[in-house]
Amino acid sequence: APVAAPAPAPRRSVLPIFQIYFKEEQRPGLDPTFTPLDNAGRDDPLREFAVFERLAAEPALQRAPLWGALSWRFGQKTGLSGAALLKAIADKPGQDLYFCNPYPEHEALYINGWQQGVPSHPAFTELCTAVLKAAGLDEAELGAVQSSARFSACNYFVGSPAFWGAYLPWVRGVVDRARAALPAAVLRVLDSPLSDPKGLHAGSTYWPFIVERLLPLFLRQAGSGLKVHKIALPASEARMNVHLQRLREMKDMAHRSKSRWLYGCWLNYRNLYMLQTAGSAWCKRYLPKISATAFDFR
């Protein structure tokens, strides 16, 4: 019988898209479309953002039309292969930023990324309020209703020089201004692993969780002129049951129409859903902290 020809090996991306890993045992699971980037031994508290800054200083990347650096867990979280990511970019050419959110359920259950972080990171609202205020930003952002179109839970970015040239200094400015103005006691907490009580993030400080939630604010301020495309993730969307789908639709409709009545309907529905799925103890502890009654649509 004839022997079937072996499948062709995946081709490396023509775009410089890196995949960050920290341990040798993570390397076999990397997507062969991306370029492996060994980040072992680097312990910067800003995590991926520090990698972005380091890569942005490379002359070759400064001439690239697009580039990015993704987590070693990109495929696992998004269900998207490197080839599928490249196709999504090719299908929507001319954008300054391509990004995705692997957790669409958060778009349904929280009005923004800041409130999504409250159950996971102790004193998150208080610390984020201090950081935004010290950086000269509006702390009302923490309670603002935001569109799902800009909801971002991970630093999964592929961007143009225009994006990186605006985004990196803007975020660096936020961090540096906050660090210069905050009291030492607050900085000690922000620099501590108290943000990771369950040990799910290798003892990370608070800074990466704050930085990864700044994208919507950046896109309304320094990045307002950029062309942005949010890539759909079919595997993640498949997890959405009918209640989550309706909750997201309702929240986005309230945002588009700026309807406080519809927001109230969403809030009641969301709270009932959380009572059924998360339990009464969780709801008693967290719902008062994530049920904004004084808010803006942004």
PDB file of N, CA and C in Angstrom, residues 117-154:
ATOM      1  N   GLY A 117     -11.409  41.990  38.746  1.00  0.00           N
ATOM      2  CA  GLY A 117     -10.266  41.645  39.578  1.00  0.00           C
ATOM      3  C   GLY A 117     -10.547  41.622  41.066  1.00  0.00           C
ATOM      4  N   VAL A 118     -11.695  42.154  41.482  1.00  0.00           N
ATOM      5  CA  VAL A 118     -11.986  42.276  42.915  1.00  0.00           C
ATOM      6  C   VAL A 118     -12.010  40.928  43.634  1.00  0.00           C
ATOM      7  N   PRO A 119     -12.681  39.884  43.108  1.00  0.00           N
ATOM      8  CA  PRO A 119     -12.707  38.613  43.841  1.00  0.00           C
ATOM      9  C   PRO A 119     -11.359  37.890  43.887  1.00  0.00           C
ATOM     10  N   SER A 120     -10.446  38.241  42.994  1.00  0.00           N
ATOM     11  CA  SER A 120      -9.183  37.506  42.896  1.00  0.00           C
ATOM     12  C   SER A 120      -8.036  38.160  43.657  1.00  0.00           C
ATOM     13  N   HIS A 121      -8.080  39.474  43.837  1.00  0.00           N
ATOM     14  CA  HIS A 121      -6.943  40.199  44.396  1.00  0.00           C
ATOM     15  C   HIS A 121      -7.397  41.037  45.598  1.00  0.00           C
ATOM     16  N   PRO A 122      -6.954  40.700  46.793  1.00  0.00           N
ATOM     17  CA  PRO A 122      -7.407  41.419  47.983  1.00  0.00           C
ATOM     18  C   PRO A 122      -7.160  42.923  47.899  1.00  0.00           C
ATOM     19  N   ALA A 123      -8.143  43.698  48.363  1.00  0.00           N
ATOM     20  CA  ALA A 123      -8.057  45.167  48.402  1.00  0.00           C
ATOM     21  C   ALA A 123      -7.780  45.762  47.023  1.00  0.00           C
ATOM     22  N   PHE A 124      -8.272  45.099  45.980  1.00  0.00           N
ATOM     23  CA  PHE A 124      -7.927  45.518  44.620  1.00  0.00           C
ATOM     24  C   PHE A 124      -8.475  46.903  44.305  1.00  0.00           C
ATOM     25  N   THR A 125      -9.727  47.164  44.636  1.00  0.00           N
ATOM     26  CA  THR A 125     -10.309  48.469  44.323  1.00  0.00           C
ATOM     27  C   THR A 125      -9.572  49.582  45.040  1.00  0.00           C
ATOM     28  N   GLU A 126      -9.259  49.379  46.310  1.00  0.00           N
ATOM     29  CA  GLU A 126      -8.577  50.424  47.075  1.00  0.00           C
ATOM     30  C   GLU A 126      -7.191  50.722  46.501  1.00  0.00           C
ATOM     31  N   LEU A 127      -6.456  49.678  46.132  1.00  0.00           N
ATOM     32  CA  LEU A 127      -5.112  49.867  45.603  1.00  0.00           C
ATOM     33  C   LEU A 127      -5.154  50.477  44.201  1.00  0.00           C
ATOM     34  N   CYS A 128      -6.091  50.032  43.364  1.00  0.00           N
ATOM     35  CA  CYS A 128      -6.208  50.618  42.022  1.00  0.00           C
ATOM     36  C   CYS A 128      -6.631  52.074  42.102  1.00  0.00           C
ATOM     37  N   THR A 129      -7.503  52.397  43.041  1.00  0.00           N
ATOM     38  CA  THR A 129      -7.892  53.794  43.241  1.00  0.00           C
ATOM     39  C   THR A 129      -6.672  54.643  43.585  1.00  0.00           C
ATOM     40  N   ALA A 130      -5.839  54.131  44.472  1.00  0.00           N
ATOM     41  CA  ALA A 130      -4.627  54.868  44.863  1.00  0.00           C
ATOM     42  C   ALA A 130      -3.692  55.052  43.676  1.00  0.00           C
ATOM     43  N   VAL A 131      -3.527  54.016  42.859  1.00  0.00           N
ATOM     44  CA  VAL A 131      -2.619  54.101  41.715  1.00  0.00           C
ATOM     45  C   VAL A 131      -3.126  55.109  40.689  1.00  0.00           C
ATOM     46  N   LEU A 132      -4.401  55.013  40.317  1.00  0.00           N
ATOM     47  CA  LEU A 132      -4.936  55.935  39.312  1.00  0.00           C
ATOM     48  C   LEU A 132      -4.876  57.377  39.809  1.00  0.00           C
ATOM     49  N   LYS A 133      -5.237  57.586  41.051  1.00  0.00           N
ATOM     50  CA  LYS A 133      -5.203  58.942  41.601  1.00  0.00           C
ATOM     51  C   LYS A 133      -3.782  59.488  41.625  1.00  0.00           C
ATOM     52  N   ALA A 134      -2.831  58.680  42.046  1.00  0.00           N
ATOM     53  CA  ALA A 134      -1.433  59.124  42.095  1.00  0.00           C
ATOM     54  C   ALA A 134      -0.883  59.398  40.703  1.00  0.00           C
ATOM     55  N   ALA A 135      -1.386  58.682  39.699  1.00  0.00           N
ATOM     56  CA  ALA A 135      -0.922  58.872  38.323  1.00  0.00           C
ATOM     57  C   ALA A 135      -1.660  60.004  37.607  1.00  0.00           C
ATOM     58  N   GLY A 136      -2.594  60.648  38.286  1.00  0.00           N
ATOM     59  CA  GLY A 136      -3.330  61.749  37.676  1.00  0.00           C
ATOM     60  C   GLY A 136      -4.461  61.305  36.773  1.00  0.00           C
ATOM     61  N   LEU A 137      -4.962  60.084  36.970  1.00  0.00           N
ATOM     62  CA  LEU A 137      -6.069  59.557  36.176  1.00  0.00           C
ATOM     63  C   LEU A 137      -7.345  59.553  37.013  1.00  0.00           C
ATOM     64  N   ASP A 138      -8.472  59.455  36.331  1.00  0.00           N
ATOM     65  CA  ASP A 138      -9.767  59.525  36.989  1.00  0.00           C
ATOM     66  C   ASP A 138     -10.098  58.184  37.631  1.00  0.00           C
ATOM     67  N   GLU A 139     -10.173  58.175  38.971  1.00  0.00           N
ATOM     68  CA  GLU A 139     -10.454  56.906  39.645  1.00  0.00           C
ATOM     69  C   GLU A 139     -11.894  56.432  39.430  1.00  0.00           C
ATOM     70  N   ALA A 140     -12.767  57.303  38.901  1.00  0.00           N
ATOM     71  CA  ALA A 140     -14.126  56.863  38.566  1.00  0.00           C
ATOM     72  C   ALA A 140     -14.121  55.806  37.464  1.00  0.00           C
ATOM     73  N   GLU A 141     -12.981  55.661  36.781  1.00  0.00           N
ATOM     74  CA  GLU A 141     -12.828  54.609  35.775  1.00  0.00           C
ATOM     75  C   GLU A 141     -13.112  53.230  36.356  1.00  0.00           C
ATOM     76  N   LEU A 142     -12.846  53.059  37.630  1.00  0.00           N
ATOM     77  CA  LEU A 142     -12.998  51.744  38.254  1.00  0.00           C
ATOM     78  C   LEU A 142     -14.453  51.302  38.328  1.00  0.00           C
ATOM     79  N   GLY A 143     -15.374  52.253  38.296  1.00  0.00           N
ATOM     80  CA  GLY A 143     -16.785  51.905  38.365  1.00  0.00           C
ATOM     81  C   GLY A 143     -17.544  52.188  37.097  1.00  0.00           C
ATOM     82  N   ALA A 144     -16.837  52.424  35.986  1.00  0.00           N
ATOM     83  CA  ALA A 144     -17.483  52.784  34.736  1.00  0.00           C
ATOM     84  C   ALA A 144     -17.948  51.548  33.975  1.00  0.00           C
ATOM     85  N   VAL A 145     -19.097  51.647  33.316  1.00  0.00           N
ATOM     86  CA  VAL A 145     -19.585  50.566  32.462  1.00  0.00           C
ATOM     87  C   VAL A 145     -18.892  50.673  31.114  1.00  0.00           C
ATOM     88  N   GLN A 146     -18.190  49.614  30.727  1.00  0.00           N
ATOM     89  CA  GLN A 146     -17.426  49.608  29.488  1.00  0.00           C
ATOM     90  C   GLN A 146     -17.975  48.575  28.519  1.00  0.00           C
ATOM     91  N   SER A 147     -17.810  48.860  27.247  1.00  0.00           N
ATOM     92  CA  SER A 147     -18.262  47.957  26.207  1.00  0.00           C
ATOM     93  C   SER A 147     -17.431  46.683  26.176  1.00  0.00           C
ATOM     94  N   SER A 148     -18.073  45.578  25.826  1.00  0.00           N
ATOM     95  CA  SER A 148     -17.333  44.327  25.656  1.00  0.00           C
ATOM     96  C   SER A 148     -16.337  44.406  24.517  1.00  0.00           C
ATOM     97  N   ALA A 149     -16.554  45.326  23.578  1.00  0.00           N
ATOM     98  CA  ALA A 149     -15.651  45.474  22.433  1.00  0.00           C
ATOM     99  C   ALA A 149     -14.254  45.871  22.859  1.00  0.00           C
ATOM    100  N   ARG A 150     -14.100  46.434  24.054  1.00  0.00           N
ATOM    101  CA  ARG A 150     -12.784  46.851  24.531  1.00  0.00           C
ATOM    102  C   ARG A 150     -12.353  46.080  25.766  1.00  0.00           C
ATOM    103  N   PHE A 151     -13.090  45.058  26.146  1.00  0.00           N
ATOM    104  CA  PHE A 151     -12.751  44.288  27.343  1.00  0.00           C
ATOM    105  C   PHE A 151     -11.514  43.446  27.055  1.00  0.00           C
ATOM    106  N   SER A 152     -10.497  43.601  27.890  1.00  0.00           N
ATOM    107  CA  SER A 152      -9.235  42.889  27.683  1.00  0.00           C
ATOM    108  C   SER A 152      -8.766  42.334  29.014  1.00  0.00           C
ATOM    109  N   ALA A 153      -8.551  41.026  29.071  1.00  0.00           N
ATOM    110  CA  ALA A 153      -8.122  40.383  30.312  1.00  0.00           C
ATOM    111  C   ALA A 153      -6.694  39.863  30.257  1.00  0.00           C
ATOM    112  N   CYS A 154      -6.065  39.924  29.101  1.00  0.00           N
ATOM    113  CA  CYS A 154      -4.690  39.444  28.949  1.00  0.00           C
ATOM    114  C   CYS A 154      -3.937  40.382  27.999  1.00  0.00           C
TER     115      CYS A 154
END
